[in-house]
Short mmCIF file of C-alpha atoms in Angstrom, two decimals:
data_model
loop_
_atom_site.label_atom_id
_atom_site.label_comp_id
_atom_site.label_asym_id
_atom_site.label_seq_id
_atom_site.Cartn_x
_atom_site.Cartn_y
_atom_site.Cartn_z
CA MET A 1 50.83 76.61 169.35
CA SER A 2 51.21 78.77 172.44
CA ARG A 3 54.96 78.09 172.37
CA THR A 4 55.92 78.80 168.78
CA ALA A 5 58.83 76.82 167.37
CA PRO A 6 61.12 78.41 164.77
CA ALA A 7 59.93 77.70 161.23
CA LEU A 8 61.85 75.00 159.33
CA ASP A 9 62.79 76.42 155.91
CA ILE A 10 62.89 73.31 153.73
CA ASP A 11 63.61 75.11 150.47
CA ALA A 12 66.60 76.90 152.00
CA ILE A 13 68.08 73.49 152.82
CA LEU A 14 67.30 72.00 149.41
CA ASP A 15 68.58 75.02 147.47
CA ASP A 16 71.83 75.34 149.43
CA ASP A 17 74.62 73.92 147.27
CA GLY A 18 76.52 73.27 150.49
CA THR A 19 73.89 70.71 151.59
CA ARG A 20 75.08 67.40 150.17
CA ILE A 21 73.37 64.86 152.47
CA ILE A 22 69.94 64.87 154.12
CA VAL A 23 69.26 62.07 156.62
CA CYS A 24 65.60 61.42 157.50
CA CYS A 25 65.22 59.54 160.77
CA GLY A 26 62.30 58.76 163.05
CA SER A 27 60.14 56.02 164.47
CA GLY A 28 58.08 53.67 162.33
CA GLY A 29 54.79 54.66 160.74
CA VAL A 30 55.31 58.43 160.75
CA GLY A 31 55.71 58.95 156.99
CA LYS A 32 59.51 59.03 156.94
CA THR A 33 59.87 57.22 153.61
CA THR A 34 57.32 59.51 151.97
CA THR A 35 59.07 62.56 153.41
CA ALA A 36 62.44 61.43 152.04
CA ALA A 37 60.96 60.79 148.59
CA ALA A 38 59.11 64.14 148.58
CA LEU A 39 62.31 65.98 149.53
CA GLY A 40 64.21 64.21 146.77
CA LEU A 41 61.58 65.05 144.16
CA ARG A 42 61.34 68.70 145.22
CA ALA A 43 65.13 69.13 145.17
CA ALA A 44 65.35 67.52 141.71
CA GLU A 45 62.62 69.75 140.31
CA ARG A 46 64.44 72.78 141.73
CA GLY A 47 67.51 71.85 139.69
CA ARG A 48 69.61 69.45 141.75
CA SER A 49 70.85 65.97 140.85
CA VAL A 50 69.46 63.78 143.63
CA VAL A 51 69.60 60.16 144.74
CA VAL A 52 67.26 58.81 147.44
CA LEU A 53 68.71 55.86 149.38
CA THR A 54 66.22 53.90 151.42
CA VAL A 55 67.29 51.40 154.08
CA ASP A 56 63.68 50.62 154.95
CA PRO A 57 62.66 47.20 153.51
CA ALA A 58 59.18 48.49 152.68
CA ARG A 59 58.36 48.96 148.98
CA ARG A 60 56.47 52.24 149.38
CA LEU A 61 59.25 54.36 147.90
CA ALA A 62 59.41 52.35 144.68
CA GLN A 63 55.63 52.35 144.31
CA SER A 64 55.29 56.09 144.84
CA MET A 65 57.93 56.72 142.20
CA GLY A 66 56.30 54.51 139.60
CA LEU A 67 58.76 51.61 139.83
CA THR A 68 57.97 47.97 140.45
CA GLU A 69 61.06 47.60 142.63
CA LEU A 70 64.29 49.19 143.81
CA ASP A 71 67.64 47.50 144.22
CA ASN A 72 71.26 48.27 145.08
CA THR A 73 71.81 50.28 141.87
CA PRO A 74 70.51 53.87 141.60
CA ARG A 75 67.69 54.04 139.05
CA ARG A 76 66.61 57.25 137.37
CA ILE A 77 63.02 58.21 138.11
CA MET A 78 61.15 59.59 135.12
CA GLY A 79 57.54 58.99 136.14
CA ASN A 80 54.55 57.79 134.20
CA GLY A 81 52.83 59.27 131.16
CA THR A 82 50.81 62.14 132.60
CA ALA A 83 52.42 65.55 133.15
CA ASP A 84 51.55 65.55 136.86
CA ASP A 85 53.16 62.18 137.31
CA ARG A 86 56.51 62.92 135.67
CA VAL A 87 59.64 64.47 137.12
CA ASP A 88 59.83 68.06 135.86
CA ALA A 89 63.41 68.41 134.58
CA ALA A 90 62.97 71.98 133.29
CA ASN A 91 65.49 73.28 135.84
CA GLY A 92 68.09 70.67 134.90
CA GLY A 93 67.67 68.38 137.88
CA GLU A 94 67.50 64.58 137.99
CA LEU A 95 66.04 62.12 140.49
CA HIS A 96 67.43 58.66 141.20
CA ALA A 97 66.39 56.14 143.85
CA MET A 98 67.77 52.89 145.28
CA MET A 99 67.20 50.43 148.10
CA LEU A 100 70.09 49.11 150.17
CA ASP A 101 70.89 45.46 149.45
CA MET A 102 72.88 44.55 152.53
CA LYS A 103 74.50 41.37 151.21
CA ARG A 104 75.25 42.76 147.76
CA THR A 105 76.94 45.81 149.31
CA PHE A 106 79.05 43.52 151.51
CA ASP A 107 80.01 41.44 148.45
CA GLU A 108 80.99 44.56 146.51
CA ILE A 109 83.29 45.66 149.34
CA ILE A 110 85.04 42.29 149.38
CA GLU A 111 85.43 42.31 145.59
CA ALA A 112 86.79 45.86 145.58
CA HIS A 113 89.27 45.53 148.43
CA ALA A 114 90.65 41.99 148.13
CA ASP A 115 92.57 40.24 145.38
CA PRO A 116 90.43 37.86 143.26
CA GLN A 117 91.65 34.69 144.99
CA ARG A 118 91.08 36.04 148.49
CA ALA A 119 87.73 37.54 147.48
CA GLN A 120 86.52 34.19 146.16
CA GLN A 121 87.69 32.46 149.33
CA ILE A 122 85.68 34.92 151.45
CA LEU A 123 82.53 34.99 149.30
CA THR A 124 82.19 31.19 149.23
CA ASN A 125 82.83 30.78 152.96
CA PRO A 126 79.70 29.50 154.77
CA PHE A 127 80.36 31.71 157.80
CA TYR A 128 80.62 34.81 155.59
CA GLN A 129 77.39 33.94 153.79
CA SER A 130 75.59 33.82 157.12
CA LEU A 131 77.31 36.93 158.48
CA SER A 132 76.61 39.06 155.42
CA SER A 133 72.90 38.23 155.49
CA SER A 134 71.91 38.27 159.14
CA PHE A 135 74.69 39.37 161.51
CA SER A 136 73.48 42.01 163.97
CA GLY A 137 74.62 45.46 162.90
CA THR A 138 75.55 44.45 159.36
CA GLN A 139 72.68 46.44 157.81
CA GLU A 140 73.67 49.61 159.63
CA TYR A 141 77.33 49.23 158.69
CA MET A 142 76.44 48.56 155.06
CA ALA A 143 74.26 51.69 155.08
CA MET A 144 77.36 53.63 156.13
CA GLU A 145 79.36 51.96 153.36
CA LYS A 146 76.78 52.70 150.66
CA LEU A 147 76.38 56.30 151.76
CA GLY A 148 80.16 56.71 151.64
CA GLN A 149 80.28 55.15 148.16
CA LEU A 150 77.56 57.48 146.85
CA ARG A 151 79.27 60.55 148.30
CA ARG A 152 82.73 59.59 146.99
CA SER A 153 81.35 58.95 143.50
CA GLY A 154 80.49 62.63 143.10
CA ASP A 155 77.60 61.70 140.78
CA TRP A 156 74.91 63.56 142.75
CA ASP A 157 74.51 67.02 144.21
CA LEU A 158 72.35 65.70 147.01
CA ILE A 159 71.89 62.34 148.74
CA VAL A 160 68.68 61.81 150.73
CA VAL A 161 68.84 58.88 153.16
CA ASP A 162 65.68 57.18 154.44
CA THR A 163 66.75 55.25 157.54
CA PRO A 164 65.16 52.16 159.14
CA PRO A 165 62.25 52.75 161.52
CA SER A 166 62.44 53.19 165.29
CA ARG A 167 65.59 53.86 167.28
CA SER A 168 67.57 51.49 165.08
CA ALA A 169 67.50 54.38 162.61
CA LEU A 170 70.46 55.82 164.50
CA ASP A 171 72.30 52.52 164.96
CA PHE A 172 74.38 53.28 161.89
CA LEU A 173 76.01 56.08 163.89
CA ASP A 174 77.46 53.37 166.13
CA ALA A 175 78.71 51.22 163.24
CA PRO A 176 82.39 52.31 163.36
CA GLU A 177 82.64 51.77 167.11
CA ARG A 178 80.83 48.41 167.01
CA LEU A 179 83.02 47.27 164.13
CA GLY A 180 86.10 48.29 166.08
CA ARG A 181 84.95 46.35 169.13
CA PHE A 182 84.32 43.29 166.95
CA LEU A 183 87.73 43.47 165.29
CA ASP A 184 89.55 44.07 168.55
CA GLY A 185 87.64 41.38 170.44
CA ARG A 186 89.47 38.50 172.10
CA LEU A 187 87.73 35.87 169.98
CA ILE A 188 88.87 37.51 166.73
CA ARG A 189 92.44 37.81 168.04
CA ILE A 190 92.43 34.15 169.03
CA LEU A 191 91.05 33.00 165.69
CA THR A 192 93.54 35.06 163.67
CA ALA A 193 96.51 34.07 165.84
CA PRO A 194 97.48 30.91 163.88
CA ALA A 195 97.60 32.74 160.55
CA LYS A 196 99.53 35.68 161.98
CA ALA A 197 102.00 33.31 163.65
CA GLY A 198 102.92 31.61 160.39
CA GLY A 199 100.43 28.92 159.39
CA ARG A 200 99.88 25.31 160.45
CA SER A 201 103.33 24.70 161.96
CA ALA A 202 103.07 27.86 164.00
CA PHE A 203 99.60 26.82 165.08
CA LYS A 204 101.15 23.84 166.87
CA LEU A 205 103.57 26.11 168.70
CA LEU A 206 100.93 28.42 170.17
CA ASN A 207 100.44 28.32 173.88
CA ALA A 208 98.19 25.85 175.60
CA GLY A 209 95.62 28.55 176.24
CA PHE A 210 94.66 28.66 172.59
CA GLY A 211 94.34 24.88 172.49
CA ILE A 212 91.93 24.96 175.42
CA VAL A 213 89.83 27.72 173.83
CA ALA A 214 89.84 25.99 170.45
CA GLY A 215 88.78 22.73 172.09
CA MET A 216 85.88 24.44 173.85
CA LEU A 217 84.79 26.18 170.63
CA THR A 218 84.98 22.89 168.73
CA LYS A 219 82.65 21.27 171.26
CA VAL A 220 80.19 24.16 171.07
CA LEU A 221 80.32 24.93 167.34
CA GLY A 222 81.63 21.74 165.77
CA ALA A 223 84.96 21.26 164.02
CA GLN A 224 83.75 22.29 160.54
CA VAL A 225 82.02 25.46 161.75
CA LEU A 226 85.12 26.50 163.70
CA LYS A 227 87.27 25.84 160.64
CA ASP A 228 84.93 27.95 158.48
CA ILE A 229 85.13 30.81 160.98
CA GLN A 230 88.93 30.62 161.19
CA THR A 231 89.26 30.55 157.40
CA PHE A 232 86.88 33.50 157.05
CA VAL A 233 88.59 35.60 159.70
CA SER A 234 92.06 34.89 158.34
CA ALA A 235 91.02 35.76 154.79
CA LEU A 236 89.16 38.89 155.82
CA ASP A 237 91.81 40.16 158.21
CA ALA A 238 93.62 42.14 155.50
CA VAL A 239 90.37 43.86 154.45
CA PHE A 240 89.15 44.83 157.93
CA GLY A 241 91.33 47.92 158.28
CA GLY A 242 89.68 49.49 155.25
CA PHE A 243 86.25 48.72 156.67
CA ARG A 244 86.94 50.62 159.85
CA GLN A 245 88.64 53.54 158.11
CA ARG A 246 85.80 54.09 155.64
CA ALA A 247 83.17 53.84 158.37
CA GLU A 248 84.98 56.47 160.40
CA GLN A 249 85.26 58.71 157.34
CA THR A 250 81.52 58.43 156.72
CA TYR A 251 80.83 59.16 160.39
CA ARG A 252 82.86 62.37 160.12
CA LEU A 253 81.03 63.18 156.89
CA LEU A 254 77.73 62.98 158.77
CA GLN A 255 79.05 65.49 161.31
CA ALA A 256 80.17 67.93 158.61
CA PRO A 257 78.26 71.15 157.79
CA GLY A 258 77.11 69.71 154.44
CA THR A 259 74.86 67.18 156.22
CA ALA A 260 71.36 67.95 157.52
CA PHE A 261 69.42 65.58 159.79
CA LEU A 262 65.63 65.80 159.71
CA VAL A 263 63.68 64.04 162.45
CA VAL A 264 60.27 62.93 161.18
CA ALA A 265 57.44 62.44 163.67
CA ALA A 266 53.68 62.29 164.03
CA PRO A 267 51.75 64.50 166.50
CA GLU A 268 51.24 61.60 168.90
CA ARG A 269 52.69 61.06 172.36
CA ASP A 270 54.96 58.11 171.57
CA ALA A 271 56.18 59.53 168.25
CA MET A 272 56.98 62.93 169.79
CA ARG A 273 58.86 61.22 172.62
CA GLU A 274 60.87 59.33 170.02
CA ALA A 275 61.52 62.63 168.25
CA SER A 276 62.89 64.03 171.52
CA TYR A 277 65.17 61.01 171.82
CA PHE A 278 66.47 61.50 168.27
CA VAL A 279 67.09 65.23 168.84
CA GLU A 280 69.01 64.56 172.04
CA ARG A 281 71.00 61.69 170.55
CA LEU A 282 72.01 63.77 167.54
CA ALA A 283 73.11 66.58 169.85
CA ASP A 284 75.19 64.14 171.92
CA ASP A 285 76.93 62.90 168.75
CA ARG A 286 77.37 66.46 167.42
CA MET A 287 75.32 65.70 164.31
CA PRO A 288 73.86 68.74 162.46
CA LEU A 289 70.11 68.77 163.14
CA ALA A 290 68.15 70.86 160.63
CA GLY A 291 64.78 70.43 162.29
CA VAL A 292 61.71 68.29 162.88
CA VAL A 293 58.95 67.46 160.41
CA VAL A 294 55.59 66.67 162.03
CA ASN A 295 53.45 64.69 159.61
CA ARG A 296 49.70 64.06 159.50
CA VAL A 297 48.67 67.08 161.55
CA HIS A 298 44.88 67.38 161.80
CA ARG A 299 43.24 70.76 161.43
CA ALA A 300 39.59 71.77 161.48
CA SER A 301 38.30 74.05 158.74
CA ALA A 302 35.69 75.71 160.99
CA SER A 303 38.07 76.40 163.88
CA THR A 304 35.90 79.20 165.29
CA LEU A 305 33.30 76.60 166.27
CA SER A 306 34.66 74.98 169.41
CA ALA A 307 34.38 71.28 170.19
CA ALA A 308 32.17 72.04 173.22
CA ARG A 309 29.71 74.18 171.25
CA SER A 310 29.61 71.68 168.40
CA ALA A 311 28.92 68.76 170.77
CA ALA A 312 26.23 70.76 172.61
CA ALA A 313 24.47 71.65 169.33
CA ALA A 314 24.61 68.01 168.20
CA GLU A 315 23.16 66.87 171.54
CA GLU A 316 20.28 69.33 171.27
CA LEU A 317 19.41 68.24 167.72
CA GLU A 318 19.55 64.58 168.76
CA ALA A 319 17.25 65.26 171.72
CA ARG A 320 14.74 66.93 169.43
CA ARG A 321 15.14 64.09 166.87
CA GLU A 322 15.76 66.67 164.15
CA HIS A 323 18.41 67.03 161.44
CA ASP A 324 20.22 63.77 162.06
CA LEU A 325 22.79 64.44 159.34
CA THR A 326 23.61 67.87 160.76
CA ALA A 327 24.00 66.37 164.22
CA ALA A 328 26.39 63.72 162.85
CA VAL A 329 28.48 66.40 161.12
CA LEU A 330 28.65 68.41 164.33
CA ARG A 331 29.81 65.29 166.21
CA LEU A 332 32.54 64.70 163.62
CA HIS A 333 33.63 68.32 163.91
CA ALA A 334 33.79 68.06 167.71
CA ASP A 335 35.93 64.92 167.45
CA ARG A 336 38.22 66.63 164.91
CA MET A 337 38.65 69.67 167.15
CA GLN A 338 39.48 67.49 170.14
CA LEU A 339 42.01 65.52 168.10
CA ALA A 340 43.62 68.73 166.86
CA ALA A 341 43.83 70.02 170.44
CA ARG A 342 45.53 66.80 171.64
CA GLU A 343 48.04 66.96 168.78
CA GLN A 344 48.76 70.60 169.55
CA ARG A 345 49.47 69.77 173.19
CA GLU A 346 51.92 67.02 172.19
CA GLN A 347 53.77 69.44 169.92
CA GLU A 348 53.81 72.06 172.67
CA HIS A 349 55.41 69.54 175.05
CA PHE A 350 58.12 68.89 172.47
CA THR A 351 58.66 72.60 171.81
CA SER A 352 58.91 73.30 175.55
CA ALA A 353 61.72 70.75 175.83
CA HIS A 354 63.43 71.85 172.59
CA PRO A 355 62.50 75.51 172.04
CA THR A 356 65.23 76.22 169.46
CA VAL A 357 64.54 73.26 167.14
CA PRO A 358 62.88 74.39 163.87
CA LEU A 359 59.58 72.70 163.06
CA ALA A 360 57.57 72.05 159.90
CA GLN A 361 54.03 70.68 159.86
CA VAL A 362 52.39 68.64 157.11
CA PRO A 363 48.58 68.37 157.26
CA ALA A 364 46.96 64.94 157.24
CA MET A 365 46.12 63.84 153.70
CA PRO A 366 42.77 62.26 152.78
CA GLU A 367 44.57 59.25 151.25
CA ASP A 368 48.00 57.65 151.08
CA VAL A 369 50.58 59.02 148.67
CA HIS A 370 51.14 56.56 145.82
CA ASP A 371 52.57 58.59 142.91
CA LEU A 372 54.83 61.52 142.00
CA ALA A 373 51.92 63.96 142.00
CA GLY A 374 51.24 63.07 145.64
CA LEU A 375 54.93 63.39 146.52
CA ARG A 376 55.02 66.79 144.83
CA GLN A 377 52.10 67.95 146.96
CA ILE A 378 53.84 66.74 150.12
CA GLY A 379 56.94 68.67 149.05
CA ARG A 380 54.90 71.86 148.64
CA LEU A 381 53.32 71.37 152.07
CA LEU A 382 56.75 70.79 153.63
CA ALA A 383 57.99 74.05 152.17
CA SER A 384 54.90 76.15 152.86
#
């Protein structure tokens, strides 16, 4: 590239005992999950105890690690029978992987931070069951919770987080603030007012304003739904403070020097624009950006033969109706050179806007990565 970005030293990050969390973020379809898994494998084989947490619902991570599925419990990755497809533990490292189960994580929080009677009341509440499965922002908040749990456990040297695709990958940074807005909202205060005022008799003594609001909500939601919501909010009220505190602790953990954010992109216009957005957003939130990984970069082996000369030679052979196969190869080479030039321009645009951001490039692979041997190769390319 005419504007050369600083080189991203992946092994320096993985080998640094001070690096405890790596967060891979980026738009969809850029190889983020594969990058996270490859980083985890390389760190484990260099002697660290690693867990890879994926928030992406895709099953690619499990498949590439030789598992049929991942769930909310870290599972040790050993690999299959062949030497190339096993985790090399010669340096004393271990590799674990897990997939965030949003509802199960929410249930675990309730069970851990409420007495058994209150926990049962919350877990069986119809409103809670809906909230824990589909409420907007719940997945991001639970990702914060699970990351905090993994870090507090002290069981791993390094946690690699594979975030959801697109800009929602950074929504978990907003989880503490959104949770605070939800807890401090007028509706929550209204619904918890009867319980805080002393139960059913106190409910009757509340001002007429509450009665009007409750009447309106009953018409909109129905009496049973409103009752379920009130019961849920009252039961959960004592647990909410811990929610917010832990989310804020995890947010500060992400800002700490032991965390490294890697933005994963592809050398395409939209993906590089998204990478710029991520870089700027992380800077705004004072999150420690380690660098950008550009996946699936196309390179031509015969780079001294330009696209123009290759296309001209192909055209001449086609006009003479000679060497059809050679002409086809020359056409393919011209296309490859043009593609490489476009990708280089997109990376130059990014580097011009962010000249100090370290960059690593991973060449396009002939086929998708589907096993540990493939992940190991990606790790070597990341570090080369």
